[in-house]
Short mmCIF file of C-alpha atoms and ligand atoms in Angstrom, two decimals:
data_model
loop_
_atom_site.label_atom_id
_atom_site.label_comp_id
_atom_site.label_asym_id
_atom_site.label_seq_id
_atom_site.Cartn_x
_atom_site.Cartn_y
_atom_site.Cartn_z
CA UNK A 8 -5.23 16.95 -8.98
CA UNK A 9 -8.25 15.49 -9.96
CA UNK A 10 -11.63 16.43 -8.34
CA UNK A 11 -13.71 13.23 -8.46
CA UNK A 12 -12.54 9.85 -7.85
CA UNK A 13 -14.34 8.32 -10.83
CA UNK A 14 -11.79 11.15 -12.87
CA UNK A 15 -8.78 9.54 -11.31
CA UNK A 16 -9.32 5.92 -12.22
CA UNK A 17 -9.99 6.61 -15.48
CA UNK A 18 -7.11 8.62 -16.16
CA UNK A 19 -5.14 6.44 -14.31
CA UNK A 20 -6.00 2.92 -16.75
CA UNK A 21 -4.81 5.05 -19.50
CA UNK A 22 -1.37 6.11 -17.87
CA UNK A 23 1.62 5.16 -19.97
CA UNK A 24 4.09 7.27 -18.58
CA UNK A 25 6.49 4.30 -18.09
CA UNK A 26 7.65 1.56 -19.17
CA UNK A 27 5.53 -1.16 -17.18
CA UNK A 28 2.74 0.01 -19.46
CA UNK A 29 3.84 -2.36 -21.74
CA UNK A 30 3.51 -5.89 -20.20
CA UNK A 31 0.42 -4.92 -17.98
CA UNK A 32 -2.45 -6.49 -18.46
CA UNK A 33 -4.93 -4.22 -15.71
CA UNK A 34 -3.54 -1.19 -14.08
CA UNK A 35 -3.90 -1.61 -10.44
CA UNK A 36 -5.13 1.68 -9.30
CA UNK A 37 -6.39 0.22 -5.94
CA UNK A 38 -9.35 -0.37 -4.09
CA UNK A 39 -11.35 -0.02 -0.74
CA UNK A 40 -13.18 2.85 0.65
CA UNK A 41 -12.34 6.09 -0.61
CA UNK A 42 -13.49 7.86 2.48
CA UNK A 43 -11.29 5.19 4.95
CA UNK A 44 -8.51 7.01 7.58
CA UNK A 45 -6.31 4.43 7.01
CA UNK A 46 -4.45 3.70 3.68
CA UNK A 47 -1.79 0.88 3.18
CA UNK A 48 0.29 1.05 0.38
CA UNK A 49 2.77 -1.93 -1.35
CA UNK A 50 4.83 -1.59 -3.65
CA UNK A 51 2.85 -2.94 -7.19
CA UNK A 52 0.56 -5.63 -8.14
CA UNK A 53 1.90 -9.29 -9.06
CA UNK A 54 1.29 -11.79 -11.42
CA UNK A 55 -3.04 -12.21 -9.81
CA UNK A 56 -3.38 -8.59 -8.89
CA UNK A 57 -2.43 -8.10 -12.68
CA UNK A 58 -4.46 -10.48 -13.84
CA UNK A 59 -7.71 -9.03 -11.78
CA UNK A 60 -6.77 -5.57 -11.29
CA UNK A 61 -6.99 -5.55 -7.69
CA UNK A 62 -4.08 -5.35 -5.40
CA UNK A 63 -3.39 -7.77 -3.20
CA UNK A 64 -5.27 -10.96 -4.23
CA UNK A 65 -2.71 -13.57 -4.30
CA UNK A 66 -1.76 -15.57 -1.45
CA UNK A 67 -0.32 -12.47 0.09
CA UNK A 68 -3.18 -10.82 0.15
CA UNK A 69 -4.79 -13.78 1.64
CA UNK A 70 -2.45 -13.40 4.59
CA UNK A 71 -3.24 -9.73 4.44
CA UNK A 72 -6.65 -9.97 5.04
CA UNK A 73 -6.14 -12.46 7.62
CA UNK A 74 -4.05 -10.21 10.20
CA UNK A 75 -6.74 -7.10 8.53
CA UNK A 76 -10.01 -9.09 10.28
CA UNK A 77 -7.64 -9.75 13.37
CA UNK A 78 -8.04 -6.08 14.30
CA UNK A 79 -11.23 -5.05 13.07
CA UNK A 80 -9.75 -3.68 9.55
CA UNK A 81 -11.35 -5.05 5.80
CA UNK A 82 -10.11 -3.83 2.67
CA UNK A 83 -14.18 -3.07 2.00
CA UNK A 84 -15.46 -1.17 4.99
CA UNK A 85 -12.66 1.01 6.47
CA UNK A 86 -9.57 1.55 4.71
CA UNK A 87 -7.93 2.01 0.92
CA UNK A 88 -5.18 -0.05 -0.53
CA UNK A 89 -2.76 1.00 -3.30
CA UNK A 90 0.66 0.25 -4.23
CA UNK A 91 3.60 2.60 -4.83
CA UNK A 92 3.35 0.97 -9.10
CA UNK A 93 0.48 0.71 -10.66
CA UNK A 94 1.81 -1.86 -13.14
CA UNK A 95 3.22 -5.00 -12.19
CA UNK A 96 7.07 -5.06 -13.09
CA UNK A 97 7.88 -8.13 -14.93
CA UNK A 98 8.73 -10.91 -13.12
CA UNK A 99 8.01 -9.16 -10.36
CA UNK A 100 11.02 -7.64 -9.91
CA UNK A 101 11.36 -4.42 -7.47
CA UNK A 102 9.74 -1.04 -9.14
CA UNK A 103 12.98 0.60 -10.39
CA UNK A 104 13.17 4.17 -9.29
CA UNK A 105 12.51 6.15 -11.86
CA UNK A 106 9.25 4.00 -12.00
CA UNK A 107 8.32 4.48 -9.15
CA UNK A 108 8.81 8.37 -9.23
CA UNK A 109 6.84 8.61 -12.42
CA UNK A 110 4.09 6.73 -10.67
CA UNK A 111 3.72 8.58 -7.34
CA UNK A 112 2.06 11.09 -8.64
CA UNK A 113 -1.15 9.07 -9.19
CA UNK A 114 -0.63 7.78 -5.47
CA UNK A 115 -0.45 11.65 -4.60
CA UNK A 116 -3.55 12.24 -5.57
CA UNK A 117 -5.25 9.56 -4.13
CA UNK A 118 -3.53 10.74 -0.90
CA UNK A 119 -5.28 14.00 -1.74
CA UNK A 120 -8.63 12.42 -2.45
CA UNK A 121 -8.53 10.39 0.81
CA UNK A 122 -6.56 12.28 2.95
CA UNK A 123 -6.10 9.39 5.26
CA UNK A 124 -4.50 9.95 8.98
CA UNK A 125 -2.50 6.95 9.06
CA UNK A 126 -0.68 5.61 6.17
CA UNK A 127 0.90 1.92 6.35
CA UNK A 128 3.56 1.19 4.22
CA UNK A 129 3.74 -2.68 3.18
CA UNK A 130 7.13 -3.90 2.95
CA UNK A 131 10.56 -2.30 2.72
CA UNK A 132 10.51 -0.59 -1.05
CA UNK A 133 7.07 1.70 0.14
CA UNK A 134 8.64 2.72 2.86
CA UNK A 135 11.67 3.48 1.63
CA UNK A 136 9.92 5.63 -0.90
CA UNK A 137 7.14 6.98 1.36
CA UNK A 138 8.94 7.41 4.89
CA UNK A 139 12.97 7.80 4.44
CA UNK A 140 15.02 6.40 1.70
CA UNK A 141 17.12 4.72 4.09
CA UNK A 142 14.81 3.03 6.14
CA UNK A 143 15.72 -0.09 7.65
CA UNK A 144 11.99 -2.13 7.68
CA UNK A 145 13.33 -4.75 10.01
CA UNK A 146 14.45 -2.49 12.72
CA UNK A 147 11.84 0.26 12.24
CA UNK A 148 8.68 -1.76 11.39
CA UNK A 149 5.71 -1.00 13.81
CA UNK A 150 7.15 2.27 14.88
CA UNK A 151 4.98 6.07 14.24
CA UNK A 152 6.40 8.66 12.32
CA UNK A 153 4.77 11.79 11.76
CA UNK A 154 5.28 13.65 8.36
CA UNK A 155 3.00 16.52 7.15
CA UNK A 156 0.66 16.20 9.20
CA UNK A 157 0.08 12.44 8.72
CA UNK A 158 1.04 9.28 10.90
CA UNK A 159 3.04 7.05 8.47
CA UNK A 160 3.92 3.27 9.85
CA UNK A 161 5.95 0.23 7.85
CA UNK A 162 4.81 -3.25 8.61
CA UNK A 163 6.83 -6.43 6.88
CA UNK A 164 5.87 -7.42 3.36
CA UNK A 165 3.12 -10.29 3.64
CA UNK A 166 4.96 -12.02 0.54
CA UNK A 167 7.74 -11.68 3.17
CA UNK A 168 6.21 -13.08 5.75
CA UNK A 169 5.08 -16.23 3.64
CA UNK A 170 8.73 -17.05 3.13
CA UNK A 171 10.05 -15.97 6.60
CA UNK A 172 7.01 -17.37 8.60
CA UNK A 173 8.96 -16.80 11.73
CA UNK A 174 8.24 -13.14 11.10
CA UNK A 175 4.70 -13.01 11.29
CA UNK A 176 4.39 -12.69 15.35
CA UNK A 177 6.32 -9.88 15.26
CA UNK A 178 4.40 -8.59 12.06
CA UNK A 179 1.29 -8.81 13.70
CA UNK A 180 2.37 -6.97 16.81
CA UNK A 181 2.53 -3.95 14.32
CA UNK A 182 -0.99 -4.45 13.40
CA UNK A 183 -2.11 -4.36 17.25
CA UNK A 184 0.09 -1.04 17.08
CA UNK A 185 -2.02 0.41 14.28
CA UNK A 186 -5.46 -0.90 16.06
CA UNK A 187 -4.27 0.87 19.60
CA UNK A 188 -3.66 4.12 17.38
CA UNK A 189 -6.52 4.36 16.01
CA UNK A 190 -8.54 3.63 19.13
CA UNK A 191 -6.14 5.76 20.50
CA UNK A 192 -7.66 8.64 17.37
CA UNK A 193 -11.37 7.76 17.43
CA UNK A 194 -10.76 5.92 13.96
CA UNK A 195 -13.14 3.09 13.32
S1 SF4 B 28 3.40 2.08 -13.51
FE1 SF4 B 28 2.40 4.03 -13.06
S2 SF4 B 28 3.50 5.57 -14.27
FE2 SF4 B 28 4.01 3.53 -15.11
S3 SF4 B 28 2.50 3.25 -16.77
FE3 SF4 B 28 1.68 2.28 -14.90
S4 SF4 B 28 0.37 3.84 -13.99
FE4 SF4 B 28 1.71 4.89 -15.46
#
């Protein structure tokens, strides 16, 4: 557990407890506001958010910021983004497990840092890893679950989304969700 955030990100660029040390070119620690409520949370950077060291840049993230200013949210006033990776796999292939479970540490302690109330898990492989290893992200997207004391939520992948356009309605019904509960909370 680290005490300072500045502490974290530092010795999180110097992690090379896995293999997708080796073809990074940034670690992707995340980025936002460190005090936010809300925290989303993919599943590791891609070829741009490798490149900058920023999740989410690429045309996904475009689309994520989109449906973020349609309900009040941006990724540099009120909430924190991370992935469940810090190091984009190559080709962007999905983390492999035993990646991903020497990497949640790091997204532990961010949790621990932020201690956000609502955590939003971005596509099917964070929730699967943050909610329930079997769960089904196109038949339990946009629905609550409550797990130690925090309100955890899965909305579709925006890379998803930009090959299954037909998906976004229903995508962006989960957002309206996640505005309502935090009215709902007091959360700004
Ligand atoms: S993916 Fe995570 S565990 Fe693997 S080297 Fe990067 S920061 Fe470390």
């Amino acid at each position: 557990m680290y005490s300072t955030w500045e502490e974290l990100e530092n010795a999180c660029r110097s992690c090379t407890k896995c293999g997708l040390c080796e073809g990074r070119t940034n670690v992707v620690v995340g980025m936002g506001n460190p005090q936010a409520k809300v925290m989303f949370v993919g599943e590791g950077p891609g070829e741009q958010e490798d490149l900058q060291g920023k999740p989410f840049v690429g045309r996904s993230g475009q689309l994520l910021d989109k449906m973020l200013d349609a309900v009040d949210l941006d990724r540099n006033r009120n909430i924190y983004i991370g992935n469940i990776v810090k190091c984009r796999p190559p080709k962007n292939r999905d983390p492999l497990p035993e990646e991903q479970e020497m990497c949640i540490d790091w997204l532990r302690d961010q949790f621990l840092l932020i201690r956000p109330k609502i955590i939003v898990c971005l596509g099917r492989i964070a929730a699967m890893k943050l909610i329930r290893p079997d769960f089904h992200i196109m038949k339990e997207h946009g629905q609550f679950f409550e797990k130690g004391g925090v309100l955890m939520m899965a909305t579709l992948h925006p890379a998803a989304l930009l090959r299954n356009p037909n998906n976004k309605p229903s995508a962006f019904e989960d957002f309206l969700k996640l505005r309502a509960k935090m009215d709902e909370l007091g959360i700004e």
